[in-house]
Amino acid sequence: MALGAVAVFCGSSPGTDPAYAEAARLVGRTLAEQGTTLVYGGGRVGLMGVVADAALEAGGEVVGVIPGGLFAAEVAHTGLTRLHEVGSMHERKQLMADLADAFLVLPGGAGTLDEVAEQWTWAQLGIHDKPSGFLDVGGFWRPLHAMREAMLEAGFVAADAAGVVTFDADLTSLLARLARPARGPV
């Protein structure tokens, strides 16, 4: 399947390692160069701002989805192709899921985990059939990958549900995986 739009979940701060921002720049630029629309949380700060700016600088289409409270707090990116203001974080996740063909996860904190966990759950429940991929920058997602394997081994996640989530340190490889949803652990 061709990836018309990819939702990127990532930190609203830049993190401590410059490699995180470099990975966000690479993701934004690469999606734009491939003609893939970037859908993201709509912020101008942290890795969110970096990925959006890189896509815009490369001529890409960037769609932001931001809850009204964050818009009012002046963290919204005002230079996007489109910016949707929604009423809640749940509405944000729903609209991002509706707009995207797949989900790509960069380093981030609790909000990033919340966003991707909900998408993984929705795929597991059959609400959608969209894969999630973690770009493992410097081993950042290695503990979560191990946790996914532990959940699989302990019988809390079935193999097909585990396969909806993939991990890769190489962006090109990860995007290829997202373009053809995996089934079974990868």
Short mmCIF file of C-alpha atoms in Angstrom, two decimals:
data_model
loop_
_atom_site.label_atom_id
_atom_site.label_comp_id
_atom_site.label_asym_id
_atom_site.label_seq_id
_atom_site.Cartn_x
_atom_site.Cartn_y
_atom_site.Cartn_z
CA MET A 1 0.00 0.00 0.00
CA ALA A 2 1.20 3.51 -0.68
CA LEU A 3 1.51 5.78 2.32
CA GLY A 4 -0.54 8.86 1.48
CA ALA A 5 -0.30 10.16 5.04
CA VAL A 6 1.70 9.18 8.11
CA ALA A 7 0.88 10.35 11.63
CA VAL A 8 4.04 11.05 13.60
CA PHE A 9 3.96 10.89 17.39
CA CYS A 10 6.92 12.49 19.16
CA GLY A 11 8.03 14.65 22.05
CA SER A 12 6.94 18.22 22.63
CA SER A 13 10.46 18.78 23.94
CA PRO A 14 13.68 18.14 22.01
CA GLY A 15 15.11 15.65 24.49
CA THR A 16 18.72 15.60 25.63
CA ASP A 17 20.37 13.89 22.66
CA PRO A 18 20.79 15.94 19.44
CA ALA A 19 20.22 12.68 17.53
CA TYR A 20 16.50 12.93 18.36
CA ALA A 21 16.11 16.26 16.55
CA GLU A 22 18.23 15.00 13.65
CA ALA A 23 15.94 11.96 13.32
CA ALA A 24 12.88 14.24 13.40
CA ARG A 25 14.41 16.38 10.61
CA LEU A 26 15.10 13.25 8.57
CA VAL A 27 11.54 11.99 9.04
CA GLY A 28 9.98 15.31 8.02
CA ARG A 29 12.24 15.73 5.00
CA THR A 30 11.84 12.11 3.87
CA LEU A 31 8.05 12.13 4.10
CA ALA A 32 7.93 15.36 2.08
CA GLU A 33 10.31 14.00 -0.56
CA GLN A 34 8.16 10.87 -0.90
CA GLY A 35 5.00 12.95 -1.31
CA THR A 36 3.60 11.59 1.96
CA THR A 37 1.53 13.98 4.05
CA LEU A 38 2.77 14.47 7.61
CA VAL A 39 0.00 14.41 10.20
CA TYR A 40 1.15 15.36 13.69
CA GLY A 41 0.12 17.04 16.94
CA GLY A 42 0.20 20.58 15.58
CA GLY A 43 2.83 22.04 17.92
CA ARG A 44 5.71 24.33 17.08
CA VAL A 45 7.88 23.16 20.00
CA GLY A 46 10.19 20.21 20.60
CA LEU A 47 10.52 17.35 18.16
CA MET A 48 7.01 18.16 16.94
CA GLY A 49 8.18 21.53 15.62
CA VAL A 50 11.36 20.04 14.17
CA VAL A 51 9.55 17.36 12.14
CA ALA A 52 6.95 19.84 10.86
CA ASP A 53 9.51 22.49 9.90
CA ALA A 54 11.65 19.93 8.05
CA ALA A 55 8.67 18.69 6.05
CA LEU A 56 7.57 22.23 5.22
CA GLU A 57 11.11 23.25 4.19
CA ALA A 58 11.17 20.26 1.82
CA GLY A 59 7.87 21.35 0.25
CA GLY A 60 5.69 18.78 1.99
CA GLU A 61 2.10 18.90 3.12
CA VAL A 62 1.81 19.14 6.92
CA VAL A 63 -1.46 18.71 8.80
CA GLY A 64 -1.58 19.53 12.50
CA VAL A 65 -4.22 18.41 14.98
CA ILE A 66 -4.17 20.29 18.27
CA PRO A 67 -6.55 20.52 21.23
CA GLY A 68 -7.94 24.02 21.84
CA GLY A 69 -6.21 24.38 25.20
CA LEU A 70 -2.79 23.94 23.63
CA PHE A 71 -3.75 26.27 20.79
CA ALA A 72 -4.71 28.91 23.33
CA ALA A 73 -1.38 28.38 25.14
CA GLU A 74 0.32 29.55 21.93
CA VAL A 75 2.18 26.32 21.19
CA ALA A 76 0.35 25.81 17.88
CA HIS A 77 2.42 25.92 14.68
CA THR A 78 0.82 28.60 12.55
CA GLY A 79 2.69 27.89 9.29
CA LEU A 80 1.14 24.51 8.45
CA THR A 81 -0.74 23.43 5.35
CA ARG A 82 -3.76 22.80 7.59
CA LEU A 83 -4.29 23.03 11.33
CA HIS A 84 -7.30 21.37 12.93
CA GLU A 85 -8.31 22.58 16.38
CA VAL A 86 -10.17 19.89 18.35
CA GLY A 87 -11.81 19.82 21.76
CA SER A 88 -9.79 17.11 23.50
CA MET A 89 -6.80 14.79 23.35
CA HIS A 90 -9.15 11.91 22.49
CA GLU A 91 -10.53 13.87 19.52
CA ARG A 92 -6.94 14.58 18.47
CA LYS A 93 -6.04 10.88 18.43
CA GLN A 94 -9.24 10.00 16.57
CA LEU A 95 -8.72 12.62 13.86
CA MET A 96 -5.05 11.72 13.46
CA ALA A 97 -6.08 8.06 13.04
CA ASP A 98 -8.70 9.03 10.48
CA LEU A 99 -6.22 11.09 8.47
CA ALA A 100 -3.28 8.65 8.49
CA ASP A 101 -2.44 5.36 6.79
CA ALA A 102 0.17 4.47 9.44
CA PHE A 103 1.82 5.78 12.60
CA LEU A 104 5.52 6.54 13.04
CA VAL A 105 6.86 7.08 16.54
CA LEU A 106 9.93 9.14 17.40
CA PRO A 107 11.32 9.52 20.93
CA GLY A 108 8.96 11.15 23.37
CA GLY A 109 7.38 10.86 26.79
CA ALA A 110 4.08 9.81 28.30
CA GLY A 111 1.98 11.65 25.71
CA THR A 112 3.79 9.90 22.88
CA LEU A 113 3.23 6.52 24.53
CA ASP A 114 -0.44 7.33 25.11
CA GLU A 115 -0.98 8.22 21.47
CA VAL A 116 0.63 5.11 20.03
CA ALA A 117 -0.79 2.78 22.69
CA GLU A 118 -4.29 3.82 21.73
CA GLN A 119 -3.60 3.21 18.04
CA TRP A 120 -2.12 -0.21 18.81
CA THR A 121 -5.17 -1.05 20.92
CA TRP A 122 -7.55 0.10 18.18
CA ALA A 123 -5.73 -2.10 15.64
CA GLN A 124 -5.86 -5.05 18.04
CA LEU A 125 -9.62 -4.53 18.46
CA GLY A 126 -10.17 -4.25 14.70
CA ILE A 127 -11.21 -0.58 14.83
CA HIS A 128 -8.60 0.06 12.13
CA ASP A 129 -5.90 -1.96 10.39
CA LYS A 130 -3.05 0.54 10.48
CA PRO A 131 0.48 -0.31 11.59
CA SER A 132 2.66 1.58 14.05
CA GLY A 133 6.43 1.79 13.72
CA PHE A 134 8.96 3.01 16.25
CA LEU A 135 12.06 4.70 14.84
CA ASP A 136 14.57 3.41 17.36
CA VAL A 137 16.94 6.37 17.61
CA GLY A 138 20.02 5.35 19.60
CA GLY A 139 18.20 2.43 21.22
CA PHE A 140 15.57 4.71 22.80
CA TRP A 141 12.72 2.25 22.14
CA ARG A 142 14.68 -0.93 22.96
CA PRO A 143 13.01 -1.30 26.42
CA LEU A 144 9.54 -1.02 24.87
CA HIS A 145 10.46 -3.57 22.23
CA ALA A 146 11.51 -5.93 25.01
CA MET A 147 8.22 -5.22 26.81
CA ARG A 148 6.25 -6.07 23.68
CA GLU A 149 8.14 -9.36 23.46
CA ALA A 150 7.43 -10.05 27.14
CA MET A 151 3.71 -9.39 26.63
CA LEU A 152 3.73 -11.75 23.65
CA GLU A 153 5.61 -14.48 25.54
CA ALA A 154 3.34 -14.14 28.59
CA GLY A 155 0.23 -14.52 26.45
CA PHE A 156 -1.15 -11.01 26.92
CA VAL A 157 -0.73 -10.07 23.26
CA ALA A 158 -1.39 -12.38 20.31
CA ALA A 159 1.24 -12.66 17.57
CA ASP A 160 -0.89 -10.86 14.97
CA ALA A 161 -1.57 -7.99 17.41
CA ALA A 162 2.13 -7.79 18.31
CA GLY A 163 2.96 -7.58 14.60
CA VAL A 164 0.96 -4.38 14.20
CA VAL A 165 3.84 -2.67 16.03
CA THR A 166 7.33 -2.75 14.55
CA PHE A 167 10.71 -1.37 15.59
CA ASP A 168 13.59 -0.31 13.34
CA ALA A 169 16.61 1.98 13.59
CA ASP A 170 16.56 2.61 9.83
CA LEU A 171 13.92 5.04 8.52
CA THR A 172 13.83 3.64 4.98
CA SER A 173 13.28 0.12 6.26
CA LEU A 174 10.67 1.29 8.76
CA LEU A 175 8.69 3.19 6.12
CA ALA A 176 8.74 0.10 3.88
CA ARG A 177 7.35 -1.97 6.76
CA LEU A 178 4.64 0.60 7.41
CA ALA A 179 3.65 0.51 3.74
CA ARG A 180 2.86 -3.20 4.07
CA PRO A 181 1.30 -3.91 7.47
CA ALA A 182 3.08 -6.71 9.30
CA ARG A 183 1.33 -9.67 10.84
CA GLY A 184 3.24 -11.49 13.52
CA PRO A 185 6.18 -10.21 15.54
CA VAL A 186 8.91 -8.31 13.71
#
